[in-house]
């Protein structure tokens, strides 16, 4: 390429031959952009029409765009175990529960003065609980509304018809073939019992007992609740209750048991005598006078102890119709720990539990979910039930929903909770609450651009161009979403961040192109001539286009390559970002430049900005007259303060003393950043997405401080021969009871242990002739004959004794699965086929699930141990889907940063064809990211999927701030110091405006209550300040030292002194 250099010009006064060779790519591109500029400058209207038509065509893809809102489809790494386990659990146990947790404290006094064990609070909660049980949801109306929404009718595919009828928590009992079934029952069941828990369980939810509570009866019941070894259905709130008799609390002989029954008979005869009658072929037990029944536990005893018509209550084997043969296990009872129901407990000299601050519990519903492409996974009946329950608690979960609810806070109890719908509600509320902040951010950008893209003048203002710059962002979004719809790439929640990414990059590009246009306009005037608008646009495209290309190509390629990540949400975001950046760059050439050409025609005709029908007196670009009614001094309108300030600052930092100070300061900043980078850790909690003021966050705080409730899990045993794996089942149970990973305050629920305890009792007639190894009385006894094992198991399973474990056992022969107590083996059932699946229930300890890394380690270590003890078995919780991310997010961040680094290296060296310049650009970008990561640690930002997205966005911004300076340095002439000063003088204002505009926008969203936007603010604030400083401060200082000198062809031809001599003169002048 020697023809590009005038003869006689020494190589050391020009770019090196290798750089010239690499520069062929750049020069080719510059010529290409110049041609594009010529075309769009000559035909701006046609170009704009073409761009709009392209956007409309792309927008047609909206019809095919699918939105993925399910967290497990966004944040679970592709191919992770949690996905496979979740699919198995969903297919095997389709009736999984949706737990709705709550807590309550005193509303009439502060927490410090609260005693939640005061009878008035328990009585008020009982009133609210009764209202909860009375809630009825009209499923028929819901089905009709869904038919209308989806335009379906009878005969069409209507999967939502499962919601027909009226639904309530307990449902309506119906007699079906001699068994009781519940119609319209919402609750999840443990056998025949609805899954729920609260302090009311201590009082058996007995209306008479609760209505007549006093302080001493509350303490009596609560303090004796955990002492029960045998289930006593009678009240614990009365000192004369048989439940306090030693024979009733625990018995080991038939005589002790009979003594308990006799005592209960006498007690109930005086407190609540009952009668049992045959009505409709069924036994019905009722009190002789409900109004005078002082203990409704007597009704239960009467129902269990009588056959035929009777008027005396004879308590019998509660879970066995034969009182004489009732095994000990029929009476076994594991009371819920008081400290899981009452928090902030305190004792006194008399009582272990004398007072408390909070009560807690849950209602569990059975899942009946459907998946809709637009709405995601839905269960409209359960959602509406939960909305109405939350309303009773004084919480309006969705103010937009119909019908409107009057959700007044209770005057005695203040509730918080975590319902199944809570996270979705609060995410939506957080986003809707931030819409105003997002709008304000865009407003700030428009106002700032209006001032900085033009002058304070009615003709030369930049208001219209500011709106164009923002409109391009909108066109990019529409086109990107449409194209992704055509190509069936799902739209995830994280794609909302594209608005800020494109806003930052698009506005930066607009500043660069506008600055280049004004520069070429001034240069033409300084040379005594003028250029036509097409010529100006062509020159703008030639110099500005390549500068914008450096950043756009780097960012787009980095994101597109990063889309190979295994995290679906991150992959989709990178795909959308890469495509949108390409479109943004294209629209800068085909929308912004044509509008810039039209704007130039307008200003040449002295027409008013945004009101081009009006003309004013001709004025120069450098002689602004102010806008509208502004009456500030004229010197204020001229501007140039930022440009002058940056030039003076650069002149100081490129002096030797300035360079030393700069390098020392940035060395300290980098040292601290590297230290922070070594300390930053990965962590992610779904609750972080909840606004600080949310009732859900209040619940999390109360739970961690007072209840320490951990994550419920199931240990699943897929299809295998349970008979041959009996010892393994016992080993898993022992592990769950001994490991520190499991909450010791919540009993491990093992169907196998309960079954074996029942089967090996000496008085158990059903297994009296069965064979056990090594013996019936051994602690490690197992069945010795497979047929006997499955026959006994099904007998235990289908009767009341094992009824609560029916949701934990699934038989291979579908005829063997029962939902109600039956005496005989179901017709067609072959029990010897064995079990298809079974599961245990447990709860993880809160302390091992506190941080994201703790959760991941707990999950993986438990998986490993359980699988070791029982091949193929695995622990599972729906929360595991979110925990999987923590295990790989750091690897994904490093991988994506490495990809970005490689792309940056290639593109920068290709488009800034001078290694001695390009290498320092790459260094500044790397230092910017390292320091951003380091200072994230000091600002309490962890590595998560959310922060990873923002760090990748920051790579693009960091490249912007450094690459523009480097490109203009390459184009500048003179000594290294002159070139650095000239580069900042020419492009520094644009870079500074990009930094400041982004900073102003993110400051607005920094006020958000949403975790996503707060992290967004923190990370972007850091990168804007750090990368901006590296680009505008450190890079010019480095280049002024090692960037080398360069003379222009004109100055050399004129015989001007070499750059080295000029450098000596400048140094002398500075001195």
Short mmCIF file of C-alpha atoms in Angstrom, two decimals, residues 561-924:
data_model
loop_
_atom_site.label_atom_id
_atom_site.label_comp_id
_atom_site.label_asym_id
_atom_site.label_seq_id
_atom_site.Cartn_x
_atom_site.Cartn_y
_atom_site.Cartn_z
CA UNK A 561 -21.83 -15.84 20.13
CA UNK A 562 -22.92 -15.61 23.77
CA UNK A 563 -26.35 -16.96 22.80
CA UNK A 564 -24.83 -20.46 22.96
CA UNK A 565 -25.17 -20.39 26.77
CA UNK A 566 -27.14 -23.20 28.43
CA UNK A 567 -29.33 -20.78 30.37
CA UNK A 568 -32.42 -20.30 28.16
CA UNK A 569 -33.27 -16.77 29.39
CA UNK A 570 -29.67 -15.65 28.89
CA UNK A 571 -29.49 -17.32 25.48
CA UNK A 572 -32.69 -15.64 24.31
CA UNK A 573 -31.54 -12.28 25.61
CA UNK A 574 -28.19 -12.56 23.81
CA UNK A 575 -29.98 -13.50 20.58
CA UNK A 576 -32.40 -10.59 20.84
CA UNK A 577 -29.60 -8.20 21.82
CA UNK A 578 -27.31 -9.25 18.95
CA UNK A 579 -30.05 -8.88 16.35
CA UNK A 580 -31.33 -5.60 17.80
CA UNK A 581 -27.83 -4.06 17.84
CA UNK A 582 -27.41 -4.97 14.15
CA UNK A 583 -30.77 -3.37 13.41
CA UNK A 584 -29.93 -0.34 15.53
CA UNK A 585 -26.75 0.22 13.53
CA UNK A 586 -28.64 -0.25 10.26
CA UNK A 587 -31.32 2.25 11.28
CA UNK A 588 -28.65 4.78 12.21
CA UNK A 589 -27.61 4.72 8.55
CA UNK A 590 -31.09 4.46 7.03
CA UNK A 591 -33.14 6.56 9.48
CA UNK A 592 -30.91 8.88 11.48
CA UNK A 593 -28.71 9.97 8.57
CA UNK A 594 -31.70 10.67 6.25
CA UNK A 595 -33.34 12.65 9.06
CA UNK A 596 -30.03 14.43 9.60
CA UNK A 597 -30.09 15.35 5.90
CA UNK A 598 -33.65 16.66 6.15
CA UNK A 599 -32.71 18.53 9.31
CA UNK A 600 -29.77 20.12 7.45
CA UNK A 601 -32.13 21.30 4.69
CA UNK A 602 -34.44 22.75 7.34
CA UNK A 603 -31.66 24.66 9.10
CA UNK A 604 -30.34 25.93 5.77
CA UNK A 605 -33.81 27.38 5.14
CA UNK A 606 -33.91 28.86 8.70
CA UNK A 607 -37.07 26.94 9.58
CA UNK A 608 -38.01 26.38 13.21
CA UNK A 609 -37.23 22.98 14.72
CA UNK A 610 -40.37 20.83 15.17
CA UNK A 611 -42.40 23.64 13.55
CA UNK A 612 -40.83 23.77 10.10
CA UNK A 613 -43.74 25.72 8.61
CA UNK A 614 -42.36 28.80 10.36
CA UNK A 615 -39.25 30.67 9.29
CA UNK A 616 -37.07 33.06 11.28
CA UNK A 617 -34.14 35.27 10.49
CA UNK A 618 -31.07 33.44 9.28
CA UNK A 619 -28.50 32.77 11.98
CA UNK A 620 -25.23 30.87 12.18
CA UNK A 621 -24.80 27.53 13.97
CA UNK A 622 -22.17 29.20 16.16
CA UNK A 623 -24.45 32.13 16.97
CA UNK A 624 -27.46 30.60 18.81
CA UNK A 625 -30.22 33.03 19.74
CA UNK A 626 -32.04 30.99 22.37
CA UNK A 627 -35.36 29.16 22.22
CA UNK A 628 -38.90 30.39 22.76
CA UNK A 629 -39.04 32.68 25.76
CA UNK A 630 -35.56 32.04 27.08
CA UNK A 631 -33.98 35.29 28.24
CA UNK A 632 -30.63 34.07 29.47
CA UNK A 633 -27.41 35.83 28.46
CA UNK A 634 -26.39 34.96 24.91
CA UNK A 635 -23.11 33.38 26.01
CA UNK A 636 -25.14 30.69 27.76
CA UNK A 637 -26.65 29.64 24.43
CA UNK A 638 -23.33 29.14 22.71
CA UNK A 639 -22.39 26.15 24.83
CA UNK A 640 -19.03 24.50 24.34
CA UNK A 641 -18.39 24.32 28.09
CA UNK A 642 -18.10 20.52 28.09
CA UNK A 643 -15.79 20.55 25.10
CA UNK A 644 -13.51 23.19 26.60
CA UNK A 645 -13.50 21.45 29.95
CA UNK A 646 -12.58 18.08 28.43
CA UNK A 647 -9.79 19.65 26.38
CA UNK A 648 -8.28 21.38 29.39
CA UNK A 649 -8.60 18.22 31.48
CA UNK A 650 -6.88 16.14 28.77
CA UNK A 651 -4.12 18.71 28.40
CA UNK A 652 -3.38 18.32 32.11
CA UNK A 653 -3.59 14.51 32.24
CA UNK A 654 -1.28 14.11 29.23
CA UNK A 655 1.52 16.10 30.85
CA UNK A 656 4.20 13.97 32.56
CA UNK A 657 2.94 14.80 36.04
CA UNK A 658 -0.64 14.21 34.91
CA UNK A 659 0.32 10.85 33.44
CA UNK A 660 2.01 9.77 36.67
CA UNK A 661 -0.98 10.79 38.79
CA UNK A 662 -3.34 9.07 36.34
CA UNK A 663 -1.41 5.80 36.31
CA UNK A 664 -1.04 5.71 40.11
CA UNK A 665 -4.74 6.47 40.64
CA UNK A 666 -5.93 3.85 38.17
CA UNK A 667 -3.46 1.32 39.56
CA UNK A 668 -5.08 1.79 42.98
CA UNK A 669 -8.57 1.55 41.47
CA UNK A 670 -7.59 -1.62 39.60
CA UNK A 671 -5.98 -3.16 42.68
CA UNK A 672 -9.15 -2.66 44.70
CA UNK A 673 -11.19 -3.97 41.78
CA UNK A 674 -9.11 -7.13 41.46
CA UNK A 675 -9.46 -7.72 45.20
CA UNK A 676 -13.25 -7.37 44.94
CA UNK A 677 -13.32 -9.69 41.94
CA UNK A 678 -11.66 -12.43 43.99
CA UNK A 679 -14.28 -11.97 46.71
CA UNK A 680 -17.48 -11.74 44.67
CA UNK A 681 -19.63 -14.83 44.97
CA UNK A 682 -22.59 -16.34 43.18
CA UNK A 683 -25.96 -16.14 44.86
CA UNK A 684 -29.55 -15.95 43.76
CA UNK A 685 -32.83 -15.97 45.61
CA UNK A 686 -36.19 -15.73 43.95
CA UNK A 687 -37.44 -13.54 46.80
CA UNK A 688 -35.02 -10.81 45.75
CA UNK A 689 -37.40 -10.00 42.92
CA UNK A 690 -40.07 -8.98 45.43
CA UNK A 691 -40.40 -5.24 46.25
CA UNK A 692 -39.10 -4.32 49.69
CA UNK A 693 -42.49 -3.12 50.93
CA UNK A 694 -44.32 -6.26 49.79
CA UNK A 695 -46.21 -8.48 52.22
CA UNK A 696 -44.16 -11.36 50.80
CA UNK A 697 -40.88 -9.80 51.88
CA UNK A 698 -42.38 -9.22 55.31
CA UNK A 699 -43.24 -12.90 55.46
CA UNK A 700 -39.70 -13.94 54.50
CA UNK A 701 -38.28 -11.71 57.23
CA UNK A 702 -40.68 -13.00 59.90
CA UNK A 703 -40.09 -16.60 58.85
CA UNK A 704 -36.30 -16.36 59.00
CA UNK A 705 -36.34 -14.56 62.35
CA UNK A 706 -39.08 -16.49 64.15
CA UNK A 707 -39.93 -19.80 62.49
CA UNK A 708 -36.91 -20.89 60.46
CA UNK A 709 -39.18 -22.86 58.13
CA UNK A 710 -37.12 -24.49 55.44
CA UNK A 711 -37.91 -25.81 51.97
CA UNK A 712 -40.26 -28.83 51.81
CA UNK A 713 -38.89 -31.68 49.70
CA UNK A 714 -39.94 -35.14 48.61
CA UNK A 715 -37.56 -38.06 48.26
CA UNK A 716 -38.80 -39.94 45.22
CA UNK A 717 -38.34 -43.66 44.62
CA UNK A 718 -39.03 -44.41 40.94
CA UNK A 719 -40.27 -47.77 39.72
CA UNK A 720 -38.39 -50.57 41.45
CA UNK A 721 -39.12 -53.60 43.60
CA UNK A 722 -39.79 -52.01 46.98
CA UNK A 723 -39.76 -55.45 48.59
CA UNK A 724 -36.13 -56.08 47.65
CA UNK A 725 -35.20 -52.51 48.59
CA UNK A 726 -36.64 -52.51 52.13
CA UNK A 727 -33.24 -52.09 53.76
CA UNK A 728 -32.46 -49.23 51.37
CA UNK A 729 -35.70 -47.48 52.27
CA UNK A 730 -34.77 -47.72 55.93
CA UNK A 731 -31.26 -46.36 55.24
CA UNK A 732 -32.70 -43.35 53.42
CA UNK A 733 -35.00 -42.71 56.38
CA UNK A 734 -32.07 -42.91 58.80
CA UNK A 735 -30.06 -40.53 56.63
CA UNK A 736 -32.86 -37.98 56.52
CA UNK A 737 -33.15 -38.11 60.30
CA UNK A 738 -29.42 -37.79 60.93
CA UNK A 739 -28.20 -35.30 58.31
CA UNK A 740 -27.82 -31.63 59.27
CA UNK A 741 -29.46 -30.74 55.96
CA UNK A 742 -32.92 -31.68 57.23
CA UNK A 743 -34.97 -29.62 59.71
CA UNK A 744 -35.15 -31.63 62.95
CA UNK A 745 -38.25 -29.71 64.08
CA UNK A 746 -40.32 -31.26 61.30
CA UNK A 747 -40.71 -35.04 61.30
CA UNK A 748 -39.60 -37.02 58.28
CA UNK A 749 -42.75 -38.51 56.80
CA UNK A 750 -41.90 -42.06 55.74
CA UNK A 751 -44.65 -44.40 54.62
CA UNK A 752 -42.27 -47.35 54.99
CA UNK A 753 -41.38 -46.69 58.63
CA UNK A 754 -45.03 -46.13 59.56
CA UNK A 755 -46.07 -49.27 57.72
CA UNK A 756 -43.35 -51.44 59.30
CA UNK A 757 -44.15 -50.15 62.75
CA UNK A 758 -47.77 -51.15 62.20
CA UNK A 759 -46.83 -54.51 60.65
CA UNK A 760 -44.38 -55.60 63.35
CA UNK A 761 -46.56 -54.83 66.38
CA UNK A 762 -47.09 -57.99 68.48
CA UNK A 763 -50.88 -57.45 68.51
CA UNK A 764 -51.19 -56.89 64.75
CA UNK A 765 -53.50 -59.71 63.58
CA UNK A 766 -53.14 -58.84 59.88
CA UNK A 767 -49.46 -59.82 59.85
CA UNK A 768 -49.44 -62.40 62.63
CA UNK A 769 -48.55 -65.24 60.27
CA UNK A 770 -46.13 -63.27 58.04
CA UNK A 771 -42.39 -63.97 57.88
CA UNK A 772 -39.91 -61.31 58.99
CA UNK A 773 -36.12 -61.25 58.67
CA UNK A 774 -34.16 -61.50 60.92
CA UNK A 775 -37.16 -61.47 63.29
CA UNK A 776 -40.39 -59.62 63.91
CA UNK A 777 -38.99 -57.78 66.96
CA UNK A 778 -35.65 -56.76 65.39
CA UNK A 779 -35.13 -53.03 64.79
CA UNK A 780 -34.09 -53.77 61.21
CA UNK A 781 -36.90 -56.25 60.54
CA UNK A 782 -38.03 -56.66 56.94
CA UNK A 783 -40.65 -58.83 55.26
CA UNK A 784 -39.25 -62.15 54.10
CA UNK A 785 -41.92 -63.00 51.51
CA UNK A 786 -42.78 -60.63 48.67
CA UNK A 787 -46.45 -61.60 48.44
CA UNK A 788 -46.95 -61.05 52.17
CA UNK A 789 -45.20 -57.68 51.95
CA UNK A 790 -47.43 -56.25 49.22
CA UNK A 791 -50.62 -57.79 50.64
CA UNK A 792 -50.00 -56.26 54.07
CA UNK A 793 -48.92 -52.95 52.54
CA UNK A 794 -52.13 -52.59 50.56
CA UNK A 795 -54.26 -53.52 53.59
CA UNK A 796 -52.52 -50.81 55.59
CA UNK A 797 -52.76 -48.38 52.65
CA UNK A 798 -56.48 -48.75 51.95
CA UNK A 799 -57.68 -48.55 55.55
CA UNK A 800 -57.69 -45.54 57.86
CA UNK A 801 -54.42 -46.58 59.44
CA UNK A 802 -52.32 -45.71 56.38
CA UNK A 803 -54.77 -43.29 54.78
CA UNK A 804 -52.56 -40.22 55.12
CA UNK A 805 -49.90 -41.88 52.95
CA UNK A 806 -52.13 -42.51 49.95
CA UNK A 807 -50.48 -39.60 48.16
CA UNK A 808 -47.09 -41.18 48.78
CA UNK A 809 -47.77 -44.54 47.13
CA UNK A 810 -48.63 -45.32 43.52
CA UNK A 811 -49.35 -48.91 42.46
CA UNK A 812 -48.38 -50.44 39.14
CA UNK A 813 -51.87 -51.84 38.78
CA UNK A 814 -54.08 -48.75 38.53
CA UNK A 815 -57.00 -50.67 40.03
CA UNK A 816 -55.07 -50.86 43.29
CA UNK A 817 -54.97 -47.10 43.80
CA UNK A 818 -57.78 -45.91 46.09
CA UNK A 819 -58.88 -42.47 47.28
CA UNK A 820 -61.11 -43.55 50.13
CA UNK A 821 -61.14 -46.12 52.90
CA UNK A 822 -62.25 -49.53 51.64
CA UNK A 823 -62.35 -52.80 53.53
CA UNK A 824 -61.92 -55.24 50.64
CA UNK A 825 -59.28 -55.40 47.94
CA UNK A 826 -60.56 -53.44 44.89
CA UNK A 827 -61.86 -55.56 42.01
CA UNK A 828 -59.16 -56.31 39.46
CA UNK A 829 -56.31 -55.22 41.73
CA UNK A 830 -53.17 -57.35 41.62
CA UNK A 831 -51.14 -56.12 44.57
CA UNK A 832 -48.22 -58.43 43.84
CA UNK A 833 -47.40 -56.32 40.78
CA UNK A 834 -45.92 -53.97 43.35
CA UNK A 835 -45.40 -50.21 43.46
CA UNK A 836 -44.88 -47.95 40.50
CA UNK A 837 -43.50 -45.17 42.70
CA UNK A 838 -43.36 -43.93 46.26
CA UNK A 839 -41.95 -40.97 48.17
CA UNK A 840 -40.98 -39.64 51.59
CA UNK A 841 -41.55 -36.07 52.80
CA UNK A 842 -39.08 -33.90 54.70
CA UNK A 843 -38.04 -30.29 55.12
CA UNK A 844 -34.61 -28.81 54.52
CA UNK A 845 -33.09 -26.78 57.35
CA UNK A 846 -33.21 -23.01 56.79
CA UNK A 847 -29.54 -22.54 57.70
CA UNK A 848 -28.40 -24.73 54.79
CA UNK A 849 -30.58 -22.87 52.28
CA UNK A 850 -29.68 -19.33 53.21
CA UNK A 851 -27.41 -18.38 50.30
CA UNK A 852 -27.61 -19.47 46.71
CA UNK A 853 -24.38 -21.45 46.95
CA UNK A 854 -25.67 -23.14 50.13
CA UNK A 855 -28.83 -24.15 48.33
CA UNK A 856 -26.98 -25.57 45.36
CA UNK A 857 -24.53 -27.49 47.56
CA UNK A 858 -27.37 -28.84 49.70
CA UNK A 859 -29.28 -29.99 46.64
CA UNK A 860 -26.33 -31.69 44.98
CA UNK A 861 -24.98 -33.35 48.13
CA UNK A 862 -28.40 -34.73 49.05
CA UNK A 863 -28.91 -36.00 45.50
CA UNK A 864 -25.60 -37.81 45.67
CA UNK A 865 -26.25 -39.41 49.07
CA UNK A 866 -29.84 -40.48 48.39
CA UNK A 867 -28.86 -42.01 45.06
CA UNK A 868 -26.03 -43.85 46.79
CA UNK A 869 -28.40 -45.34 49.39
CA UNK A 870 -31.17 -46.18 46.92
CA UNK A 871 -30.22 -46.41 43.25
CA UNK A 872 -32.36 -44.10 41.14
CA UNK A 873 -33.93 -42.25 44.09
CA UNK A 874 -33.68 -38.47 44.25
CA UNK A 875 -34.81 -35.54 46.41
CA UNK A 876 -36.96 -32.94 44.70
CA UNK A 877 -38.56 -29.59 45.34
CA UNK A 878 -39.95 -27.19 42.78
CA UNK A 879 -37.45 -24.66 44.16
CA UNK A 880 -34.63 -26.87 42.87
CA UNK A 881 -35.43 -25.53 39.41
CA UNK A 882 -34.22 -22.11 40.55
CA UNK A 883 -31.28 -23.48 42.51
CA UNK A 884 -29.75 -25.13 39.45
CA UNK A 885 -28.79 -21.75 38.05
CA UNK A 886 -26.39 -21.01 40.89
CA UNK A 887 -24.27 -24.04 40.02
CA UNK A 888 -23.36 -22.89 36.54
CA UNK A 889 -23.89 -19.11 36.45
CA UNK A 890 -20.27 -18.28 37.26
CA UNK A 891 -19.07 -20.60 34.50
CA UNK A 892 -21.55 -19.05 32.09
CA UNK A 893 -20.42 -15.53 33.02
CA UNK A 894 -16.75 -16.41 32.52
CA UNK A 895 -17.58 -18.18 29.26
CA UNK A 896 -19.53 -15.23 27.90
CA UNK A 897 -16.91 -12.72 29.02
CA UNK A 898 -14.22 -14.83 27.33
CA UNK A 899 -16.29 -14.90 24.15
CA UNK A 900 -16.80 -11.14 24.35
CA UNK A 901 -13.08 -10.67 24.93
CA UNK A 902 -12.15 -12.72 21.88
CA UNK A 903 -14.65 -10.89 19.69
CA UNK A 904 -13.48 -7.51 20.99
CA UNK A 905 -9.88 -8.43 20.27
CA UNK A 906 -10.60 -9.46 16.68
CA UNK A 907 -12.90 -6.55 15.82
CA UNK A 908 -10.80 -3.86 17.46
CA UNK A 909 -7.61 -5.04 15.76
CA UNK A 910 -9.44 -5.27 12.44
CA UNK A 911 -11.09 -1.85 12.57
CA UNK A 912 -8.42 0.05 14.50
CA UNK A 913 -5.55 -1.13 12.31
CA UNK A 914 -2.71 -0.11 14.54
CA UNK A 915 -1.62 -2.63 17.19
CA UNK A 916 0.01 0.03 19.35
CA UNK A 917 -3.42 1.69 19.64
CA UNK A 918 -5.71 -1.32 19.56
CA UNK A 919 -3.98 -3.18 22.38
CA UNK A 920 -4.66 -0.31 24.79
CA UNK A 921 -8.32 -0.21 23.82
CA UNK A 922 -8.63 -3.88 24.69
CA UNK A 923 -6.75 -3.27 27.97
CA UNK A 924 -9.12 -0.45 28.96
#
